[in-house]
Tab-separated table of C-alpha atoms and ligand atoms in Angstrom:
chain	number	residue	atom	x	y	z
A	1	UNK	CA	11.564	-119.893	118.706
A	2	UNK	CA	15.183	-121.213	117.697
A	3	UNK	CA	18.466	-119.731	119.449
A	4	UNK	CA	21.749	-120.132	117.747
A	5	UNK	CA	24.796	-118.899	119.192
A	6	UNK	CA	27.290	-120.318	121.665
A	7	UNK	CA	29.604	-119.463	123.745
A	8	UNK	CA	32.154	-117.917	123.451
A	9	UNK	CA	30.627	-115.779	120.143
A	10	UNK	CA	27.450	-115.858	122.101
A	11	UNK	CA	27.517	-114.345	125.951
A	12	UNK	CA	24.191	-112.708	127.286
A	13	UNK	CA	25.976	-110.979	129.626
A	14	UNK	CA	27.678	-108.539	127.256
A	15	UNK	CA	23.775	-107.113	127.428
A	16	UNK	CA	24.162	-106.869	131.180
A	17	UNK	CA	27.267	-105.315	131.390
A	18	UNK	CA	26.469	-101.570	131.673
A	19	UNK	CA	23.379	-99.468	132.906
A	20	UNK	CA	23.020	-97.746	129.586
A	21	UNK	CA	22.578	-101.141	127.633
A	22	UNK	CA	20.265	-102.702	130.575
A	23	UNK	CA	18.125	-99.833	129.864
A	24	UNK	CA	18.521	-100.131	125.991
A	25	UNK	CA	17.477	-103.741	125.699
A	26	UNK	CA	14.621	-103.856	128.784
A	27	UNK	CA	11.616	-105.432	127.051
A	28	UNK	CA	9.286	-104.332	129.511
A	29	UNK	CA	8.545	-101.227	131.701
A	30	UNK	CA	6.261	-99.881	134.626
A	31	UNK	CA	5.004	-96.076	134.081
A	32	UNK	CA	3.252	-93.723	135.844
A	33	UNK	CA	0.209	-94.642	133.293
A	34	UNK	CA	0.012	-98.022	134.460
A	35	UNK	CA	-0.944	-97.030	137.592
A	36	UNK	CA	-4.425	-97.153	139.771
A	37	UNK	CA	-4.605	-95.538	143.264
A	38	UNK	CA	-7.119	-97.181	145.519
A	39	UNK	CA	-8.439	-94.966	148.537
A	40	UNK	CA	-10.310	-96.343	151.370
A	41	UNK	CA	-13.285	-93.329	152.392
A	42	UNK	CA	-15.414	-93.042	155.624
A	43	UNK	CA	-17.892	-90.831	156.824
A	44	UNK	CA	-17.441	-88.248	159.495
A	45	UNK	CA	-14.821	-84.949	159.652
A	46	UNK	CA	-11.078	-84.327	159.340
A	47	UNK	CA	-10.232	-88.116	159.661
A	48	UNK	CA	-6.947	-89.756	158.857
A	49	UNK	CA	-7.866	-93.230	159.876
A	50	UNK	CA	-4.459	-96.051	159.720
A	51	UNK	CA	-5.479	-99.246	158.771
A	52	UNK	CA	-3.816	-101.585	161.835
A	53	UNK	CA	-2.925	-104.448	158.760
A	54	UNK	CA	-1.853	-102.121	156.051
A	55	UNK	CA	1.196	-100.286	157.560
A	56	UNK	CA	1.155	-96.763	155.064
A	57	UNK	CA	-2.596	-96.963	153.890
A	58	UNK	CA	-5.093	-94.970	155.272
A	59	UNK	CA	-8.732	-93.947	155.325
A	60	UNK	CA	-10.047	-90.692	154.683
A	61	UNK	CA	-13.046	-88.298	155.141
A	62	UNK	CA	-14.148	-86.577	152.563
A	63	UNK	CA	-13.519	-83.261	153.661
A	64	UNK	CA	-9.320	-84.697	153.474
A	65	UNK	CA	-10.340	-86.695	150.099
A	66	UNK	CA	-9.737	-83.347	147.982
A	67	UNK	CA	-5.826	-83.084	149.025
A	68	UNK	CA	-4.872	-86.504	148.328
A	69	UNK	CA	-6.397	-86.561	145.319
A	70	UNK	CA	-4.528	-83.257	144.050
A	71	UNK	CA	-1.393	-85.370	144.996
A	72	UNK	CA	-2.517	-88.078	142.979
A	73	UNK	CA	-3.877	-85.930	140.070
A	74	UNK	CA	-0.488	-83.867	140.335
A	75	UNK	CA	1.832	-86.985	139.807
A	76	UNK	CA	-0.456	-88.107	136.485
A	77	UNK	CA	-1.852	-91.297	137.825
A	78	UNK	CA	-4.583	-92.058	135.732
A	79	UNK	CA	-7.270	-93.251	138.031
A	80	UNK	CA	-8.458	-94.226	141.535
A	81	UNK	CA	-10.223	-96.383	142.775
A	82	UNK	CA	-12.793	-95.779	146.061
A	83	UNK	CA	-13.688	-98.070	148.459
A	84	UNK	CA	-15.694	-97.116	151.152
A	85	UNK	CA	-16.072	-97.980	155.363
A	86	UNK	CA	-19.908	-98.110	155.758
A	87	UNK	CA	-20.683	-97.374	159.611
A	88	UNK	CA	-21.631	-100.360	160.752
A	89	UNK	CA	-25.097	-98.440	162.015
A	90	UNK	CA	-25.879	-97.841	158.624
A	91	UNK	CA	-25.777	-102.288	156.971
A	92	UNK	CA	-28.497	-104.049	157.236
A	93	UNK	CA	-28.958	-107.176	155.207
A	94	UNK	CA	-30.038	-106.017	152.194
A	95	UNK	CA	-27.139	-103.593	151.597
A	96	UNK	CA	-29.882	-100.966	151.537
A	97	UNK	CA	-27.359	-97.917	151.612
A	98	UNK	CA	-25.618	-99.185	148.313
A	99	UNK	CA	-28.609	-97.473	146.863
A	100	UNK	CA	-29.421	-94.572	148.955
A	101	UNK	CA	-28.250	-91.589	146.363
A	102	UNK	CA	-26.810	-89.644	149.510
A	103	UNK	CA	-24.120	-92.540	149.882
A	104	UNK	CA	-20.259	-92.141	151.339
A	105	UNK	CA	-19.575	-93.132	147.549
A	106	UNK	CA	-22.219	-90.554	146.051
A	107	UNK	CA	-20.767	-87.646	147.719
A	108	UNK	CA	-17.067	-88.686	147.097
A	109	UNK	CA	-17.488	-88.935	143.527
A	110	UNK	CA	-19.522	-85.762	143.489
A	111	UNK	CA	-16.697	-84.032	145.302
A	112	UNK	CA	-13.911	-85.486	142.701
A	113	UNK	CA	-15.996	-84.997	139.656
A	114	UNK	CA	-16.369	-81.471	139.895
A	115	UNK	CA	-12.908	-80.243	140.834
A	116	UNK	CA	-10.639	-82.731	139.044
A	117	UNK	CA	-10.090	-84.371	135.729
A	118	UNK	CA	-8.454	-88.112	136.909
A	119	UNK	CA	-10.961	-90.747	135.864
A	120	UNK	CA	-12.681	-92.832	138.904
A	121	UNK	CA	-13.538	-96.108	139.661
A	122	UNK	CA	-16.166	-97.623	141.865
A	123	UNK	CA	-16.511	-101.346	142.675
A	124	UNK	CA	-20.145	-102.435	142.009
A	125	UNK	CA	-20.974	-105.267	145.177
A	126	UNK	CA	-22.170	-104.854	148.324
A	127	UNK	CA	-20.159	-105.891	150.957
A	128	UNK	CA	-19.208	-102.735	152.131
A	129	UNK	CA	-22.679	-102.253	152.911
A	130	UNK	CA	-24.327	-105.538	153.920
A	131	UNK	CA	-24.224	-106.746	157.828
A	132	UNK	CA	-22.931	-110.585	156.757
A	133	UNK	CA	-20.243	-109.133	154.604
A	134	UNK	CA	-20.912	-111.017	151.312
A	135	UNK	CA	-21.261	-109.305	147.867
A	136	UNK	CA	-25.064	-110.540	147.394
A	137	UNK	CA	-28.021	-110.736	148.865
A	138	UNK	CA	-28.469	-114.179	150.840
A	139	UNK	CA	-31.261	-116.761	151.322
A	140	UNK	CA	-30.821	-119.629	153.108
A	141	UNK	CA	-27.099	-118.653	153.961
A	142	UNK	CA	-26.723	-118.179	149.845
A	143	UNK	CA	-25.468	-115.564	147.508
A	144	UNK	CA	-28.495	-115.824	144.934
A	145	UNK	CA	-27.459	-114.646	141.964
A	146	UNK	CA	-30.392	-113.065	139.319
A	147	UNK	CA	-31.997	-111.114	142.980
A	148	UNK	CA	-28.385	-110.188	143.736
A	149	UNK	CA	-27.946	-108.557	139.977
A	150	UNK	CA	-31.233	-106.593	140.068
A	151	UNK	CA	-29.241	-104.826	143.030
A	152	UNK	CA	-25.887	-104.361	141.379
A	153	UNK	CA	-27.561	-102.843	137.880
A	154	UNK	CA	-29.309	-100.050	140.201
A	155	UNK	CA	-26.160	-99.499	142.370
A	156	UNK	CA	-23.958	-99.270	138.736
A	157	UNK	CA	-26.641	-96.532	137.595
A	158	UNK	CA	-26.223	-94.507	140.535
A	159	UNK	CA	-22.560	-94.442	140.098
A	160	UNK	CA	-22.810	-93.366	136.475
A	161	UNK	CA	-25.206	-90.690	137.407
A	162	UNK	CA	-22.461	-89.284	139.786
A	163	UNK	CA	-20.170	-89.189	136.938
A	164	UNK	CA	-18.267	-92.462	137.590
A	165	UNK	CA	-15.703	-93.393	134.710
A	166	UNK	CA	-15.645	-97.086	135.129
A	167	UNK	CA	-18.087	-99.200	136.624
A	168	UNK	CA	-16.127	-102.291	138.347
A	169	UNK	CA	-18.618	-105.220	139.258
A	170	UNK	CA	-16.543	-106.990	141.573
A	171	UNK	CA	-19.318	-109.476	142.672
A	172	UNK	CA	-18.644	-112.428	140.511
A	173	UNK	CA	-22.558	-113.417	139.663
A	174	UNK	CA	-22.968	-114.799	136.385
A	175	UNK	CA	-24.563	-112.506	133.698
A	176	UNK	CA	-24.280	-108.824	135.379
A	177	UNK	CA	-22.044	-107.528	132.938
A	178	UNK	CA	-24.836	-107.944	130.187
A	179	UNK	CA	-27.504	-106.432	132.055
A	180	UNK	CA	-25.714	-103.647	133.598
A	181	UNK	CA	-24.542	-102.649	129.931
A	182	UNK	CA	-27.614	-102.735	128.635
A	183	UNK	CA	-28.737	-100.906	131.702
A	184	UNK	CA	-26.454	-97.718	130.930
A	185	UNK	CA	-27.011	-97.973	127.450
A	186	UNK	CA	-30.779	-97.207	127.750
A	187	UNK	CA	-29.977	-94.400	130.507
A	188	UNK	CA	-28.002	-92.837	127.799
A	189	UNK	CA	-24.395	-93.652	130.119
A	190	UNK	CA	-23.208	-94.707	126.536
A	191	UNK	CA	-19.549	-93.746	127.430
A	192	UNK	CA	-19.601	-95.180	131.315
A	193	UNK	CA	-16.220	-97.746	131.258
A	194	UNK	CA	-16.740	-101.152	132.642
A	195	UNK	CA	-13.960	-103.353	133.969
A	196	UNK	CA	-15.194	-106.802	135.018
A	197	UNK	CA	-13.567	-108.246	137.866
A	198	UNK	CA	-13.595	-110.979	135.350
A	199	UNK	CA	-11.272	-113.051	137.192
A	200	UNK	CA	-11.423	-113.072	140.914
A	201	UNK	CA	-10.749	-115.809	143.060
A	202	UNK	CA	-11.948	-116.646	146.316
A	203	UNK	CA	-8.663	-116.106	147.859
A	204	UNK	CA	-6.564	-115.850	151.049
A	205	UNK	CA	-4.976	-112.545	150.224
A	206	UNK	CA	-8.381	-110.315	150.669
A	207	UNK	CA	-8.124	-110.051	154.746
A	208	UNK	CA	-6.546	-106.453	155.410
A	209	UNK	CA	-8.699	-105.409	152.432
A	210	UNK	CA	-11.656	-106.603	154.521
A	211	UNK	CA	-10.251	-104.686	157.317
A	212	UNK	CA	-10.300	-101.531	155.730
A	213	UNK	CA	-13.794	-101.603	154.665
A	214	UNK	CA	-15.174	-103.014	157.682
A	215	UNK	CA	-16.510	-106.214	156.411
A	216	UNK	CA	-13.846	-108.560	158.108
A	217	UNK	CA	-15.082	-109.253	161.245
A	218	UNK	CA	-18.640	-109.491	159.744
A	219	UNK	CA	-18.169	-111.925	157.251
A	220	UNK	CA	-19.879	-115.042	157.306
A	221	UNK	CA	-18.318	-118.315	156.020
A	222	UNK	CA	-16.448	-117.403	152.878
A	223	UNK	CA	-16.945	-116.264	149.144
A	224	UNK	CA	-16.401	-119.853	147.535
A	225	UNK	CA	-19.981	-120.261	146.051
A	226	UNK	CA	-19.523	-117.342	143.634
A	227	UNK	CA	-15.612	-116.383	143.432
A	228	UNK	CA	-13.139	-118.995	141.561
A	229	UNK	CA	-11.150	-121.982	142.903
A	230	UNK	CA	-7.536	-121.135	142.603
A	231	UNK	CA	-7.472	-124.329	141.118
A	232	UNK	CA	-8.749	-123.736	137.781
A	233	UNK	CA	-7.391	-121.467	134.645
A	234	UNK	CA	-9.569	-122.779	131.953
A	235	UNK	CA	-12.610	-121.486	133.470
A	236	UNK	CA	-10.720	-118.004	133.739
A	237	UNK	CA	-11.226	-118.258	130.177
A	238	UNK	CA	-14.543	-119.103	129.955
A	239	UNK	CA	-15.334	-115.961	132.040
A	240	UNK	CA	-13.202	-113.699	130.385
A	241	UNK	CA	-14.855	-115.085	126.985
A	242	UNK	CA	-18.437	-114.348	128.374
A	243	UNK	CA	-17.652	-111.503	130.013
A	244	UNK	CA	-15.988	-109.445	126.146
A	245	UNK	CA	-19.470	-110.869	124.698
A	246	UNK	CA	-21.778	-109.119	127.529
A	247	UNK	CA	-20.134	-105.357	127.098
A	248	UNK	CA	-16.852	-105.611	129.255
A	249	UNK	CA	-14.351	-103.061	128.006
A	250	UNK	CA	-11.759	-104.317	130.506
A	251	UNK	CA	-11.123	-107.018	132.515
A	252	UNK	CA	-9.378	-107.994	135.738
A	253	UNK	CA	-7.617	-110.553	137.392
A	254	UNK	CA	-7.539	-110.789	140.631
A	255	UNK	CA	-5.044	-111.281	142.982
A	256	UNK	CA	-2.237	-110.567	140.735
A	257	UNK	CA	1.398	-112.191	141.974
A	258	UNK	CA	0.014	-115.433	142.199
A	259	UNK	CA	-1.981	-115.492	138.759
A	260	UNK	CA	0.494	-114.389	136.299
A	261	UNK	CA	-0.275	-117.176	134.757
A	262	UNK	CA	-3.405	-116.256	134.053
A	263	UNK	CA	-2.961	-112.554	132.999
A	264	UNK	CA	-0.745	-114.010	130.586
A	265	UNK	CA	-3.056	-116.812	129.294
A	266	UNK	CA	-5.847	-114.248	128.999
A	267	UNK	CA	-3.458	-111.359	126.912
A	268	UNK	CA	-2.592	-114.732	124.609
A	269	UNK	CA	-5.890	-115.506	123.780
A	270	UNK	CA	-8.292	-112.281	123.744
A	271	UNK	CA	-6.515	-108.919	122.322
A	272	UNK	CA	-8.331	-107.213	125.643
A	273	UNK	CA	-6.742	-104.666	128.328
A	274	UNK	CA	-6.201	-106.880	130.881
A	275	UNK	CA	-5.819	-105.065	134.250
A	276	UNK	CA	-4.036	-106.686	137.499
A	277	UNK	CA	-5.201	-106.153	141.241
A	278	UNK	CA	-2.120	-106.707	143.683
A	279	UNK	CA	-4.450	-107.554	146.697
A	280	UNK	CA	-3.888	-105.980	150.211
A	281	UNK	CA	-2.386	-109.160	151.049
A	282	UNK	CA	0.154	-108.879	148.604
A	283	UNK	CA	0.859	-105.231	149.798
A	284	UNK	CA	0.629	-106.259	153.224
A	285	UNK	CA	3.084	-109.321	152.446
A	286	UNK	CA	6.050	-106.575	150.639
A	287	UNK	CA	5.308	-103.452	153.601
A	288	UNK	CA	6.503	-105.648	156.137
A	289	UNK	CA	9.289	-107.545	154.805
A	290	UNK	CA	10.933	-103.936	154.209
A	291	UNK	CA	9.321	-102.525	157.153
A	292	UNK	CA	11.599	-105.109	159.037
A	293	UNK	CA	14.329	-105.062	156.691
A	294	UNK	CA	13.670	-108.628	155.299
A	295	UNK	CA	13.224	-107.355	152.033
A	296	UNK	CA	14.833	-103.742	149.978
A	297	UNK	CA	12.240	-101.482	148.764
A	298	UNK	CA	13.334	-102.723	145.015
A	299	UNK	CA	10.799	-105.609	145.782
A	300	UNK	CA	8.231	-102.951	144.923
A	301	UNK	CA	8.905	-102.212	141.456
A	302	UNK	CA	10.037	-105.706	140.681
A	303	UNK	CA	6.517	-107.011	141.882
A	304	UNK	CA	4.841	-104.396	139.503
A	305	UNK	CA	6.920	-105.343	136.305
A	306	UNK	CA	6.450	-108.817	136.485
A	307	UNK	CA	2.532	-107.880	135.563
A	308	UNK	CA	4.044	-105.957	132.944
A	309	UNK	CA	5.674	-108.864	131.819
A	310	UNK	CA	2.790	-110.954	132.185
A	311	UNK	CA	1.137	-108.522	129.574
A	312	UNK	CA	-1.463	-106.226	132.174
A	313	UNK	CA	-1.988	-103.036	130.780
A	314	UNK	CA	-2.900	-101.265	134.462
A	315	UNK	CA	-2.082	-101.982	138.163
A	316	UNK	CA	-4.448	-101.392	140.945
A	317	UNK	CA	-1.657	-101.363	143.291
A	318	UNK	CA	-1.763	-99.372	147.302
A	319	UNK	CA	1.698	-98.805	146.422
A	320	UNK	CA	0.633	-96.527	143.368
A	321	UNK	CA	1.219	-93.261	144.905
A	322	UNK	CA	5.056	-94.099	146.067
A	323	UNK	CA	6.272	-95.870	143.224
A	324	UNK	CA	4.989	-93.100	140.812
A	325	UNK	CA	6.600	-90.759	143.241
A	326	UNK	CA	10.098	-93.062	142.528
A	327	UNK	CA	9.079	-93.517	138.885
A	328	UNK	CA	8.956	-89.043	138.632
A	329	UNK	CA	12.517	-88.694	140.552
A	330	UNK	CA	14.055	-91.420	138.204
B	1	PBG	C1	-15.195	-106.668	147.307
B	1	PBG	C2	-13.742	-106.532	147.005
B	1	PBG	C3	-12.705	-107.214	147.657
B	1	PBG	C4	-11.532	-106.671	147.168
B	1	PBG	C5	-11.862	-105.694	146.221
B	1	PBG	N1	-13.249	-105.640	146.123
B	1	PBG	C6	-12.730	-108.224	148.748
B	1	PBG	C7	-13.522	-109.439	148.655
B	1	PBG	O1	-13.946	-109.867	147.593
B	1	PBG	O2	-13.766	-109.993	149.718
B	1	PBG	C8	-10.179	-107.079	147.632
B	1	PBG	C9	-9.086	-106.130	147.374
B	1	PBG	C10	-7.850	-106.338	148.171
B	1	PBG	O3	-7.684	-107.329	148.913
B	1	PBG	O4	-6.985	-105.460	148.077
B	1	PBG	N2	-16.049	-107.128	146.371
């Protein structure tokens, strides 16, 4: 791209100088539509659980599920996402009650399904349900990969059959997408959504996520056998390429602030919707600065629109609810 111009004929700031031209010119913009709502879910009655490292974010019982979501249905976000908090009594090793069709996910999507019309997300791994924490099933302290899938395509199925719009593998081993396409496509789940956590890194900013669902404390070692080194962005490529060929409609990158780079390398080079995941850590990180007045709640929005910028089509973002409640006023 060539520039000409120069000052004084040229001077950028006569597109600065009032609101009404700021708004004319802005390239890029954050609305309501870009906009996922995680909720954290646990078992039991009238419970409005805080989360001790994410000031504002809290879990919820199903029988207090149906309110929020009116709140979120009522402001048009498009989607949630659920996570649940598995009682520890109920994880074994095996994740076992990933699969049992009576599930804290199960019944919450049963609940949604049949008195709203916002779309739904569930993450396919099972860390929320296994007693070591990891996404897979181990052997010899490993997550092995081809056992660990056989898992994840009858734990996407059981989703699907509760009406789940878009299946989210968030495990990171190598060929599920593939098989858990081909999966729904012979159960007939021809229009089930998947979104590949394509791109997820084994990174630092995952800890008051782990919190919330229990698996923090529980975790053994860490995730870098099947999540990416933050070192690498060509392989981000090479996932994103083999995850379009094996039936992904979506992908994500995950974190998000600290990977622009790599939304923006991945909208460059595959015409995909590319969806962004600011991490609890990243929330966590923003809360408290204004929490203590270190930063001014504009931080929010300007965190969101710089994965506008970077090209994502959607935000998974715990701040969803209040910046589409600043988004409405505006
Ligand atoms: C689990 C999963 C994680 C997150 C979403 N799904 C944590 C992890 O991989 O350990 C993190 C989300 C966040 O930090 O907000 N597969």
């Amino acid at each position: 791209m060539k520039f000409h111009g120069k000052y004084p004929s040229t001077r950028l700031r006569r597109g600065r100088n009032e609101d009404w031209v700021r708004r004319l010119i802005s390239e890029n913009n954050l609305s309501i539509n870009d906009l996922i709502m995680p909720i954290f879910i646990c078992e039991g009655k009238n419970k409005i659980e805080k989360i001790h490292s994410m000031p504002g974010v809290y879990r919820y019982s199903l029988d207090k599920l149906g309110s929020v979501i009116k709140r979120i249905e009522k402001l048009k976000i498009p989607l949630v996402a659920l996570f649940p908090y598995i009682s520890p009594s109920k994880k074994d090793v095996f994740g076992s009650e990933a699969l049992n069709e009576n599930n804290l996910i199960c019944r919450a999507l049963k609940t949604i399904k049949k008195n709203f019309e916002i779309g739904v997300m569930c993450d396919v791994a099972l860390d929320p349900f296994t007693n070591h924490g990891h996404d897979g099933l181990l052997k010899n302290n490993k997550v092995v990969n081809d056992e660990t899938i056989k898992v994840l395509i009858q734990q996407a199925l059981l989703y699907a059959k509760n009406n789940c719009d878009i299946i989210a593998p968030s495990d990171m081993m190598d060929g599920r997408i593939g098989l858990i396409r081909k999966s729904l496509e012979k159960n007939n789940f021809i229009n089930t959504k998947i979104l590949s956590y394509a791109v997820k890194y084994a990174s630092n900013f995952y800890g008051p996520f782990r919190d919330a669902v229990g698996s923090k404390k529980l975790l053994q070692g860490d995730k870098k056998s099947y999540q990416m080194d933050f070192r690498n962005s060509d392989e981000a490529l090479r996932e994103v390429a083999l995850d379009i060929k094996e039936g992904a409609d979506f992908v994500m990158v995950k974190p998000g602030m600290l990977y622009l780079d790599i939304i923006k390398k991945i909208k460059d080079n595959f015409k995909i919707p590319v969806f962004a995941y600011q991490v609890s850590g990243e929330y966590s990180l923003i809360k408290l600065g204004i929490k203590n007045k270190i930063l001014n709640n504009g931080s929010i929005k300007e965190s969101l629109i710089s994965f506008k910028r970077a090209g994502s089509s959607a935000i998974i973002t715990y701040f969803a609810e209040e910046i589409a409640n600043q988004l409405k006023k505006n």
